[in-house]
Coordinates of C-alpha atoms in Angstrom, one line a residue:
X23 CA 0.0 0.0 0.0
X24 CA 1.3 3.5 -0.6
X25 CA 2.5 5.7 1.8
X26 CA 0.4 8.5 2.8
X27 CA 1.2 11.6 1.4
X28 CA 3.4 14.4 3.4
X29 CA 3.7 18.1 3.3
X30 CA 6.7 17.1 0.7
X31 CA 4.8 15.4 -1.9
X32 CA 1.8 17.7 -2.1
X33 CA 0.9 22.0 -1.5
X34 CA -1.8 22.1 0.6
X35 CA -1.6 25.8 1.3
X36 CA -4.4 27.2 -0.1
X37 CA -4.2 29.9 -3.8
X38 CA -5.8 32.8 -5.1
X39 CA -7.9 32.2 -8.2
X40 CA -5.4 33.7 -10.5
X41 CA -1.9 33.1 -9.1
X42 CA 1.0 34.5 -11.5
X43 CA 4.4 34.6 -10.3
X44 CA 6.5 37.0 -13.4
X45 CA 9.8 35.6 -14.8
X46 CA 12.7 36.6 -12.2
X47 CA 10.5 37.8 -9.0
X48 CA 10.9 36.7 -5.6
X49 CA 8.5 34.7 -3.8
X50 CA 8.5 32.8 -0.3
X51 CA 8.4 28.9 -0.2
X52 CA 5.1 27.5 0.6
X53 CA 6.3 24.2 2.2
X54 CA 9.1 23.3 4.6
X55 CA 11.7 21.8 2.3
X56 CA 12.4 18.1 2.4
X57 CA 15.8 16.8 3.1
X58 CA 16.8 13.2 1.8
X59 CA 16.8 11.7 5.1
X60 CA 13.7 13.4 6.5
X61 CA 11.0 11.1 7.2
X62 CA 7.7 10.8 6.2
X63 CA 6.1 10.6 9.2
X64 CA 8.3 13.5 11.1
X65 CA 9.7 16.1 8.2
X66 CA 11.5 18.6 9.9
X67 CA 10.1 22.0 9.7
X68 CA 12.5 24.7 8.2
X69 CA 12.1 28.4 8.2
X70 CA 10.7 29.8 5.2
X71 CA 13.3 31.3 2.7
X72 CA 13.6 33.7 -0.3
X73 CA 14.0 31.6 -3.8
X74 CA 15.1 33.2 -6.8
X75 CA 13.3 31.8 -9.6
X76 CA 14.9 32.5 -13.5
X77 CA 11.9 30.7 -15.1
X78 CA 8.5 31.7 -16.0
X79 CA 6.4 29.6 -13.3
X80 CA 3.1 28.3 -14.2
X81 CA -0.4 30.0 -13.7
X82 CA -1.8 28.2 -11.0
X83 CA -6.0 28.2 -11.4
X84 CA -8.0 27.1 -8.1
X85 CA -12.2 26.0 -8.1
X86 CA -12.7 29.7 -6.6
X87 CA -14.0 33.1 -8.1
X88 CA -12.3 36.0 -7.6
X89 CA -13.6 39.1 -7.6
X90 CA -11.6 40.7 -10.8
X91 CA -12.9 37.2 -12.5
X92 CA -16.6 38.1 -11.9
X93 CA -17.0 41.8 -11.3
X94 CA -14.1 43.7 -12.4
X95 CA -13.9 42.5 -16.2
X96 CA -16.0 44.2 -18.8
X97 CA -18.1 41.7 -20.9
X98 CA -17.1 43.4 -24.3
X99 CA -20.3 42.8 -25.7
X100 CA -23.4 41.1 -25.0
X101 CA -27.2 42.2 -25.3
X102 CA -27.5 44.5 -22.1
X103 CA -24.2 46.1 -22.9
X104 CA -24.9 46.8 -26.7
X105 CA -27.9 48.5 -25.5
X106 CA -26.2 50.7 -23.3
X107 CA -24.5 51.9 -26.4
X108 CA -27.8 52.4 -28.4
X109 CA -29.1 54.4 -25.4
X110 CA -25.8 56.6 -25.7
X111 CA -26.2 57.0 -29.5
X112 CA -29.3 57.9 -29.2
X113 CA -29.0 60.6 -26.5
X114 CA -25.6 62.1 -28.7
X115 CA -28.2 62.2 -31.3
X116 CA -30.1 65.0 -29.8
X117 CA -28.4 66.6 -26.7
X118 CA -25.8 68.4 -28.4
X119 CA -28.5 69.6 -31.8
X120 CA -29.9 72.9 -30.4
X121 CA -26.7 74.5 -29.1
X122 CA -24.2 73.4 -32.0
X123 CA -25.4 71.1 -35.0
X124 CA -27.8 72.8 -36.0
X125 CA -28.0 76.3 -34.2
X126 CA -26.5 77.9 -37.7
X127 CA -29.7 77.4 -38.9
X128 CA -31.2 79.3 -35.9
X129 CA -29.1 82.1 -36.2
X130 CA -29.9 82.9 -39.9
X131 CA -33.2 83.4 -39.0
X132 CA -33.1 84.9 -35.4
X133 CA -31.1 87.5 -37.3
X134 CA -34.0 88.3 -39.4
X135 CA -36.1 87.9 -36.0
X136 CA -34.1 90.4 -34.5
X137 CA -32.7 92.4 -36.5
X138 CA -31.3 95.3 -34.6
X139 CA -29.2 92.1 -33.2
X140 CA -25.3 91.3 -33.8
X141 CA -23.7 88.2 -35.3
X142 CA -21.9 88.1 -32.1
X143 CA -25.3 88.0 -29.8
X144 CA -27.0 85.8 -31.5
X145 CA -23.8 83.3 -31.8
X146 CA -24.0 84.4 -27.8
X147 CA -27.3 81.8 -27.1
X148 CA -25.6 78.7 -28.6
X149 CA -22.6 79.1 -27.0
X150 CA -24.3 79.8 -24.0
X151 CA -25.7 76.6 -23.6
X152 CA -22.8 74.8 -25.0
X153 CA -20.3 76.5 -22.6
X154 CA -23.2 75.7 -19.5
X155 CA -23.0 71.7 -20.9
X156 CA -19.1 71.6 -20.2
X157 CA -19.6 74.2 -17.2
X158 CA -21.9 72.1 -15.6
X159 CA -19.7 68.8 -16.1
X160 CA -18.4 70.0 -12.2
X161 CA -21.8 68.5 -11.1
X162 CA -23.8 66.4 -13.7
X163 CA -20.5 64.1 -13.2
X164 CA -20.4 63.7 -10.0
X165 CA -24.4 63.4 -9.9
X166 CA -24.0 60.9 -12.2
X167 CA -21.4 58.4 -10.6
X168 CA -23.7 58.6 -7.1
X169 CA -27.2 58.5 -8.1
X170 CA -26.7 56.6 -11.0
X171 CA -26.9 57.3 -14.6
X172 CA -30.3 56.5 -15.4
X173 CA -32.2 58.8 -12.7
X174 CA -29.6 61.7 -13.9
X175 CA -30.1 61.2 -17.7
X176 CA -34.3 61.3 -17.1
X177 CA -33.7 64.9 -14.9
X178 CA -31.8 66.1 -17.9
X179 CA -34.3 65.0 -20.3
X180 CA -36.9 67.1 -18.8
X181 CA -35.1 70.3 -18.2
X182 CA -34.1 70.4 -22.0
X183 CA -37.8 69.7 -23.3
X184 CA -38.9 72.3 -20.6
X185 CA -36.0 74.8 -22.4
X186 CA -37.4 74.5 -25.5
X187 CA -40.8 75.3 -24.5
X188 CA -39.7 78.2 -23.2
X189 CA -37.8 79.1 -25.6
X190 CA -40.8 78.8 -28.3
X191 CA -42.4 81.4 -26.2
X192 CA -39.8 83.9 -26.5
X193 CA -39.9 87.1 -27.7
X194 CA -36.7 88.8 -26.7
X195 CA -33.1 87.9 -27.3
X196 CA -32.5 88.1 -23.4
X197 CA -35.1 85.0 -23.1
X198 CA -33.3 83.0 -25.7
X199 CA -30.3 83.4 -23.5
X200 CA -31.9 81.8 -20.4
X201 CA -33.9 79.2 -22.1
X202 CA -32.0 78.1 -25.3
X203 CA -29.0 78.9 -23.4
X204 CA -28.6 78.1 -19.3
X205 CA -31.2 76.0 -19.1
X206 CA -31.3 73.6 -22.0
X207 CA -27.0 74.0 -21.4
X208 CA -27.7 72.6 -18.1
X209 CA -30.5 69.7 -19.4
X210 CA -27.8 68.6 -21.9
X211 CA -25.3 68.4 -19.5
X212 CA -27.2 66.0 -16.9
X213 CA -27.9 63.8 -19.9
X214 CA -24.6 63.7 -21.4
X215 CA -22.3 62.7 -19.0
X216 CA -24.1 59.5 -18.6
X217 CA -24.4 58.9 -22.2
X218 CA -21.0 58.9 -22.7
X219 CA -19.6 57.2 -19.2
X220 CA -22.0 54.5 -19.6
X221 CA -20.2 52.4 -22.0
X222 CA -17.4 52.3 -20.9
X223 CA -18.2 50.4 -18.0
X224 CA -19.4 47.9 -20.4
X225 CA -16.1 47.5 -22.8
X226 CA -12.4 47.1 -22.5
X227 CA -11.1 45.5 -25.6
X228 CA -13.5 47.1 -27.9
X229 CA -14.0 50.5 -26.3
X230 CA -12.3 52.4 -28.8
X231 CA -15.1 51.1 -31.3
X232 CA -18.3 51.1 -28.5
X233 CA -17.3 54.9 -27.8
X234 CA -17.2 55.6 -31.6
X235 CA -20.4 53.8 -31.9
X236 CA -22.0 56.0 -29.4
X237 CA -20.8 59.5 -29.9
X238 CA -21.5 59.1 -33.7
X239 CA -24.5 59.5 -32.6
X240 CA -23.5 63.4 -32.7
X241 CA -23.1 63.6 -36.2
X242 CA -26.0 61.7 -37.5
X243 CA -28.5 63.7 -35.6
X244 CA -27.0 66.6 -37.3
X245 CA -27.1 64.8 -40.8
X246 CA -31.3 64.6 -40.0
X247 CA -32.2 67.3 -38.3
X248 CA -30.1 69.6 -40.0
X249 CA -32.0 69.9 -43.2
X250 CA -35.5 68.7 -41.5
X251 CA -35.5 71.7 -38.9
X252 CA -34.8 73.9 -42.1
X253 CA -37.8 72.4 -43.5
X254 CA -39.7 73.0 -40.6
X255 CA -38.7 76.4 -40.2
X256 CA -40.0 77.5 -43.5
X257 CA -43.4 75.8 -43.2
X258 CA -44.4 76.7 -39.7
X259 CA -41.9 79.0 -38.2
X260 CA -39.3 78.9 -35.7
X261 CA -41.7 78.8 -32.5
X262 CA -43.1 75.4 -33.5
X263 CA -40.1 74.5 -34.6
X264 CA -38.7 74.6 -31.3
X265 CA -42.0 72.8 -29.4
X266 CA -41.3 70.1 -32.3
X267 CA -37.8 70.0 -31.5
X268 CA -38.9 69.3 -27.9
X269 CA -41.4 66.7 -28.1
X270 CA -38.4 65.0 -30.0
X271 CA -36.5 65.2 -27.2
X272 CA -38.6 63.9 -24.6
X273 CA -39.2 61.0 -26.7
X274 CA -36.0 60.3 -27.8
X275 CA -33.5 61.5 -25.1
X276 CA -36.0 60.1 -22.5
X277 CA -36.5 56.8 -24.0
X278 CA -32.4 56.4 -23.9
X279 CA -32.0 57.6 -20.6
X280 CA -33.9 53.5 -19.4
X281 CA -30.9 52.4 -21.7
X282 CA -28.6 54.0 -19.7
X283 CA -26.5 52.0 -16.7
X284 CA -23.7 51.3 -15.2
X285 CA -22.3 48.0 -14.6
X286 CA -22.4 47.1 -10.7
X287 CA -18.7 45.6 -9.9
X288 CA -16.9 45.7 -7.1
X289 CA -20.4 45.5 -5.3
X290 CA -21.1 42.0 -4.2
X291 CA -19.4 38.9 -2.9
X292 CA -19.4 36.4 -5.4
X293 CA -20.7 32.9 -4.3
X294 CA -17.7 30.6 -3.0
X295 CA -17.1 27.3 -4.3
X296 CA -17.3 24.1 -2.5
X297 CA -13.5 24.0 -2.5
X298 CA -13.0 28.0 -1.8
X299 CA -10.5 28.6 1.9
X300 CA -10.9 30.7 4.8
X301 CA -7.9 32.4 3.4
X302 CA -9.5 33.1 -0.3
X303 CA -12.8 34.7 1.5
X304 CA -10.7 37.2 4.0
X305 CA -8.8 38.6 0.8
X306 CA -12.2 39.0 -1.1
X307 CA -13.9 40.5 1.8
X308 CA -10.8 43.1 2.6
X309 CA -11.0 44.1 -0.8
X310 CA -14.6 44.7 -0.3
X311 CA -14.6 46.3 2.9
X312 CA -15.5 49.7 3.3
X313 CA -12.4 50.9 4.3
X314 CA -11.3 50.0 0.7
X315 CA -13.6 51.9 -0.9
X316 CA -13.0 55.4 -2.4
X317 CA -14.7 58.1 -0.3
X318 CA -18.0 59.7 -1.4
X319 CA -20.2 62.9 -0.6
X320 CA -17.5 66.1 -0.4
X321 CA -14.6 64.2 0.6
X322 CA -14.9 62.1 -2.2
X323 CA -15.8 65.0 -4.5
X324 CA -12.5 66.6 -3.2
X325 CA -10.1 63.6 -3.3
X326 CA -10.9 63.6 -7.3
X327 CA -9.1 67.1 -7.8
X328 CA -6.2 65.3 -7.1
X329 CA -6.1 64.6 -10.9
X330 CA -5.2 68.2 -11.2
X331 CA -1.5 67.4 -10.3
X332 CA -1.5 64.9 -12.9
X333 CA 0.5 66.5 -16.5
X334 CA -1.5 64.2 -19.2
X335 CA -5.2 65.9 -17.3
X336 CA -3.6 69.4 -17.6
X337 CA -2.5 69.2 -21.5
X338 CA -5.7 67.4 -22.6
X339 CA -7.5 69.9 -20.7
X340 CA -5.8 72.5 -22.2
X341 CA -5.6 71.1 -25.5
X342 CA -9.4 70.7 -24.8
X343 CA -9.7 74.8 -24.0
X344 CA -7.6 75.7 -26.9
X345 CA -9.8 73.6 -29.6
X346 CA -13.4 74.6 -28.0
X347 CA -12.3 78.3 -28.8
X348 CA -12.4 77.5 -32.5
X349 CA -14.7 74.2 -32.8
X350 CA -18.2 75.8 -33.0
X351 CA -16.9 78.2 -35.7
X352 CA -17.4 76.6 -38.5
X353 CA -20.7 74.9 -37.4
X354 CA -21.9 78.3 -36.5
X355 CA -21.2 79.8 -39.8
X356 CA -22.1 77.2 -42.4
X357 CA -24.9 78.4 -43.4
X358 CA -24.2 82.5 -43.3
X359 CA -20.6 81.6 -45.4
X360 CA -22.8 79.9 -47.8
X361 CA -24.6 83.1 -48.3
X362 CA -21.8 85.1 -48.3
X363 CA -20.1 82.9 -51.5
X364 CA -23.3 82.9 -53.2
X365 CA -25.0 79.7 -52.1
X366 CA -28.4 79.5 -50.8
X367 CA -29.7 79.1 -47.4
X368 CA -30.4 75.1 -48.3
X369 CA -27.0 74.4 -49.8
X370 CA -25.6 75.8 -46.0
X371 CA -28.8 73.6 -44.5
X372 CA -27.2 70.5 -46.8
X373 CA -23.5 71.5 -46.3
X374 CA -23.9 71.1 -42.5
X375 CA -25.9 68.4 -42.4
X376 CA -23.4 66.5 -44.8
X377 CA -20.8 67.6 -42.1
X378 CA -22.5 65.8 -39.7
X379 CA -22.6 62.8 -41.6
X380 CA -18.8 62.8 -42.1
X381 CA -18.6 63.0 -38.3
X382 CA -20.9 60.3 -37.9
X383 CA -18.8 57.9 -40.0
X384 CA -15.0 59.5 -38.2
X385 CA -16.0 58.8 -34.4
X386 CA -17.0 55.4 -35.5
X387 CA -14.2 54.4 -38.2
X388 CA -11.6 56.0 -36.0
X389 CA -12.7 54.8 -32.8
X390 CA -12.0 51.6 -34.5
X391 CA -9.0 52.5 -35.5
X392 CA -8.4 53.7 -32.2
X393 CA -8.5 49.8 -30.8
X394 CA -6.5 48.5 -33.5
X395 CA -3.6 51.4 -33.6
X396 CA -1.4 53.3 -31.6
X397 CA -4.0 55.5 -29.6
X398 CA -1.7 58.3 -29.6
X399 CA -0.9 58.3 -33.1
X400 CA -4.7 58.8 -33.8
X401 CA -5.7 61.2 -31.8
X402 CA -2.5 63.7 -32.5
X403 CA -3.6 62.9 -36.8
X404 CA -7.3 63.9 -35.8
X405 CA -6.0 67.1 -33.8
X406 CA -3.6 68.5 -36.4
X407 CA -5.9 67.7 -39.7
X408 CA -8.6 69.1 -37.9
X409 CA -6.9 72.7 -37.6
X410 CA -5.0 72.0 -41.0
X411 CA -8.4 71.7 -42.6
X412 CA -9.7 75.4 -41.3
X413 CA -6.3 77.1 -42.2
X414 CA -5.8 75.6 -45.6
X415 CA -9.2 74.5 -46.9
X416 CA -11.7 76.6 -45.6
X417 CA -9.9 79.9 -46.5
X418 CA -9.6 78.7 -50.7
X419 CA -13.2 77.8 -50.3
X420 CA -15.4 80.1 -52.8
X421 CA -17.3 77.4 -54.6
X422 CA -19.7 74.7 -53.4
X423 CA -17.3 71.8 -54.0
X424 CA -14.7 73.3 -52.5
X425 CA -16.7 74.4 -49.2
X426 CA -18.4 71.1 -48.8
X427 CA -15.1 68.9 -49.0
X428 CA -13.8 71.0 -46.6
X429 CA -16.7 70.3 -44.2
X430 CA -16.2 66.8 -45.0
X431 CA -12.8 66.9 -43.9
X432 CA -13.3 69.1 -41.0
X433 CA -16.1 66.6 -39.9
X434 CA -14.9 63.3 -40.0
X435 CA -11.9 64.7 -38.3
X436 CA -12.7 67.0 -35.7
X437 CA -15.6 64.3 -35.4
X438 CA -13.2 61.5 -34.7
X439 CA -11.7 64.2 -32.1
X440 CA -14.1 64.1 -29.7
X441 CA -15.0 60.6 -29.5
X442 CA -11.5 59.5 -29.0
X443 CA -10.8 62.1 -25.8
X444 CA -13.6 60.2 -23.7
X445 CA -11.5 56.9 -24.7
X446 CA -7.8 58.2 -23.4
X447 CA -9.3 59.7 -20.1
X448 CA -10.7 56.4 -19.6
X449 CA -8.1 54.5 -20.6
X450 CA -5.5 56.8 -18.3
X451 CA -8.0 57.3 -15.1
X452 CA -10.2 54.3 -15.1
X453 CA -13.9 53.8 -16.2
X454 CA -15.2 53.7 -12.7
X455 CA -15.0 57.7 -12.1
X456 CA -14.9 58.9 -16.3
X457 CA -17.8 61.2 -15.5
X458 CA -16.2 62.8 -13.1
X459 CA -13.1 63.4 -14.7
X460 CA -14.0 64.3 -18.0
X461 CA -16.5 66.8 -16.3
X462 CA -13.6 68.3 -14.8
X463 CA -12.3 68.3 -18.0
X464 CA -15.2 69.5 -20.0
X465 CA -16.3 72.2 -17.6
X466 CA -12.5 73.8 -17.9
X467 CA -13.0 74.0 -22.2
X468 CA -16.7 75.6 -21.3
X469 CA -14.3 78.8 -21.4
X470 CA -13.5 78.4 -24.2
X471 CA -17.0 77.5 -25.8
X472 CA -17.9 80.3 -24.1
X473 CA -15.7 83.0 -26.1
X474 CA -15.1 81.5 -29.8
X475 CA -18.3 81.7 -31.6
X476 CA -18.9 85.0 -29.8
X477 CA -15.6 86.5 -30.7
X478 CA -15.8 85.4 -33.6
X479 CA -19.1 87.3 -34.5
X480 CA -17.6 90.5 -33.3
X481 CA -14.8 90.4 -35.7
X482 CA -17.0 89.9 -38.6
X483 CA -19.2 92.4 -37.5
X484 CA -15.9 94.3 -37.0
X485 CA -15.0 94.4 -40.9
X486 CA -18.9 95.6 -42.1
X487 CA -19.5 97.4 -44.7
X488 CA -16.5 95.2 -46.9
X489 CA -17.1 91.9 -44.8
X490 CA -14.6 89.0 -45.1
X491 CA -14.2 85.9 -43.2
X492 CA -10.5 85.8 -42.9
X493 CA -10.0 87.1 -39.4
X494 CA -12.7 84.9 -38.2
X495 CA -11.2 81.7 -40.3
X496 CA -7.6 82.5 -38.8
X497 CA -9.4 82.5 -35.1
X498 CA -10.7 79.2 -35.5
X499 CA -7.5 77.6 -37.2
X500 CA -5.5 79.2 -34.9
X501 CA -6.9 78.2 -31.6
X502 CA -7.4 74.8 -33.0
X503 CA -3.7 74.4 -34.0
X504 CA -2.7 75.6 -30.3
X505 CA -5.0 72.3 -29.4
X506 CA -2.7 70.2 -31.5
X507 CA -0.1 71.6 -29.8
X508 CA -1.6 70.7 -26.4
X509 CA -2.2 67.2 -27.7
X510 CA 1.4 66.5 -29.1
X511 CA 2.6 67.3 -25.0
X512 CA 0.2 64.9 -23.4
X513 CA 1.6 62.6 -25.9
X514 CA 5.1 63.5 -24.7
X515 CA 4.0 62.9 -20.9
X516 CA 2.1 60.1 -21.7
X517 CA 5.4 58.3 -22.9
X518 CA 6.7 60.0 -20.0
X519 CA 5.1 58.3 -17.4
X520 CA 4.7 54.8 -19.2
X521 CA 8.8 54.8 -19.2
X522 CA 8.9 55.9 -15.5
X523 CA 6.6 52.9 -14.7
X524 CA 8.5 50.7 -16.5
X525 CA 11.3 52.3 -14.6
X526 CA 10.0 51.8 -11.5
X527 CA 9.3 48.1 -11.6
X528 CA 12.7 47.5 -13.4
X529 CA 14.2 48.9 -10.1
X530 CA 12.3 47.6 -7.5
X531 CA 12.3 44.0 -9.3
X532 CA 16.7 44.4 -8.6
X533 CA 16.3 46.2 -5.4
X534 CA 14.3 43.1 -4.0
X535 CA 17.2 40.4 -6.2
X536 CA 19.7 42.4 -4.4
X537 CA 18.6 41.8 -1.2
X538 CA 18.9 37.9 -1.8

């Protein structure tokens, strides 16, 4: 009969699920080692020693869950999380229409509303709200990462449908500015930041492509509504235009929001299995213990500006400051360039909404490209063609063809853009708190949304009676080329601190050989 088996012939000490000991790191010896004369009824215990291993050692997998098994790791698909990003796409569709997409068309004919109005007030009311969606970001994030997505996207939905009511009803500029403007800037903002920190949460390998997916959402809602609120505005007026435009959001934007959730991880023990050890459930209940958890209410609020400190938030931020200066320029003046070239009001309505369709097909295509490609690389290509197209293009456009290839350019680019910052502020800070970080982010380039389309009216209005649009396309080109500037340094930090990580774990991994 064999001899029963001793502490020499078989680990009993019990494993983690996922066990991986790296090719030359240290690691204590789990049993006492067996000399050749020890017996095997009596081995003699020995101290425990560091061994040096110079081989790759095995990954060891035990019976038990772990918590990064079950709740830490996205599913990268699925029904529930493909719906997540139809609820996203669908809420891009709309939120961002009334302040930027399509507020050209508004400002053509509030101009011949009000005509003893500027270029510059007028541009005021969309930037308005579009500066009030970043500015906001301070709160709709956080909002949104402790009450939950859904309940924050439904408040949003109603305070933009109640905007455009309001707004419909107006009959002064000042009132646009408080309706179209604050309040449907603070509506867009509630629903946003869910819309786009929802998938996330949902995708790892594919994010690139789920966040493309969902932000081009943006540009194809511009592609419709474009020419349709055109339409509507020369059969029934800009009033019922905007109560249209509202019960369009409350169905749309409010039908998403059910779409919209976050994944719960990190928030429940998994079951044990049969063979699962006393020593397995302590890790898995320290790590879910609520001293491990990241503080909330105002000291959690507060511990996020921490990420101020960090060099990659501060050059995206201001990279994202610089471009919102010039972004809404062109969407702005479309339609009014159009006019001033020759075209007619519905080639600016088409030009626009063509635009919008190039967008549509960049955030998705180079999202994708964005998962496949170096990250970097991408972004700093859709940065510096986005500012090349304003500068070069734009200024030799005085023909139809010419003008609408260059807001194909400018919209697949600057398009791709903005669905690809979301993806490297996740991908550097985590999913778990991306709407409270890009919020940060956002509300700091609400500046900047702020002043460009604003400025920008006063210089044109600046060159009356022999208008041109030069000063006002340098403005644009110029800030955004200060963006690509701003993008190129995060990439220079990014590389930065990658190599000081790798740094770091080259020295500590011959720090801890040394002491052998």
């Amino acid at each position: 009969m064999a001899p029963p088996m001793t502490p020499c012939d078989a680990d009993e000490t019990p494993r983690t699920s996922c066990e991986i000991i790296p090719t030359y790191s240290v690691y204590t010896a789990r049993n006492p080692p067996c000399s050749p004369n020890s017996s095997s009824t009596s081995p003699k215990p020995m101290p425990e020693k560091n061994i040096k291993s110079t081989a790759p050692s095995i990954i060891e997998i035990s019976q038990s869950p772990t918590l990064v098994d079950i709740s830490d790791r996205a599913p990268d698909g699925g029904l529930r999380a493909w719906l997540v990003v139809l609820g996203s796409f669908l809420i891009h569709c709309f939120c961002f229409a009334p302040t930027e997409y399509i507020f050209g068309i508004f400002e053509q004919h509030y101009l011949e509303l009000y005509p003893s109005s500027s270029h510059g007030s007028i541009a005021f009311i969309g930037t308005l709200g579009s500066s009030v969606t970043y500015f906001a970001g301070f709160v709709s994030g956080v909002c949104a990462d402790k009450f939950g997505y859904r309940i924050t996207a439904l408040l949003g939905t109603s305070v933009m449908t109640l905007a455009l009511i309001l707004a419909s009803f107006a009959n002064q500029v000042w009132q646009l500015y408080l309706s179209q403007g604050v309040l449907l800037g603070i509506g867009a903002s509630l629903v946003y930041y869910p819309a786009i920190g929802a998938p996330s949460h949902w995708f790892d390998a594919k994010r690139g492509l789920a966040l493309g997916l969902a932000v081009s959402g943006t540009g194809l809602g511009g592609l419709g509504l474009a020419p349709a609120t055109q339409a509507m505005m020369d059969a029934i007026g800009v009033n019922w235009s905007l109560r249209v435009l509202a019960l369009v959001c409350l169905v749309v934007c409010g039908g998403a929001s059910f779409l919209i959730i976050e994944r719960e991880n990190g928030k429940k023990m998994p079951e044990p299995a049969p063979t699962i050890t006393d020593v397995e459930i302590g890790q898995i209940t320290e790590k879910l213990s609520p001293e491990k958890k990241n503080p909330t209410g105002i000291t959690g609020f507060f511990s996020e500006l921490k990420v101020f400190k960090n060099p990659q938030f501060l050059s995206l931020t201001f990279a994202e400051i610089a471009a919102s200066i010039g972004f809404l320029i062109p969407l702005y003046y479309f339609q009014t360039y159009s006019l001033f070239i020759g075209l007619t009001a519905q080639d600016g309505a088409l030009i626009a909404g063509l635009s919008s369709g190039a967008s549509c097909l960049g955030r998705i295509i180079l999202g994708y490209a964005a998962d496949r490609l170096p990250k970097t690389v991408v972004v700093s290509c859709c940065a510096w063609i986005t500012a090349g197209s304003i500068l070069i293009i734009w200024t030799l456009s005085k023909s139809f063809g010419v003008y609408l290839f260059f807001a194909l350019v400018y919209g697949f680019f600057a398009g791709g853009y903005v669905s690809l910052v979301p993806l490297v502020v996740s991908e550097t800070f985590g999913a778990h708190q991306l709407s409270t970080v890009i919020g940060f982010m956002y509300a700091a380039s609400g500046i900047g949304m702020l002043a460009g389309a604003p400025v920008a009216g006063m210089i044109l209005d600046a060159t009356k009676p022999n208008v041109t649009y030069l000063p006002v396309i340098m403005t644009a080109g110029g800030t955004l080329l200060l963006g690509a500037i701003c993008v190129s340094l995060w990439v220079f930090f990014r590389r930065q601190a990658k190599k000081a990580k790798r740094d770091g774990v080259a020295s500590s991994a011959a720090s801890a050989i040394a002491d052998l």
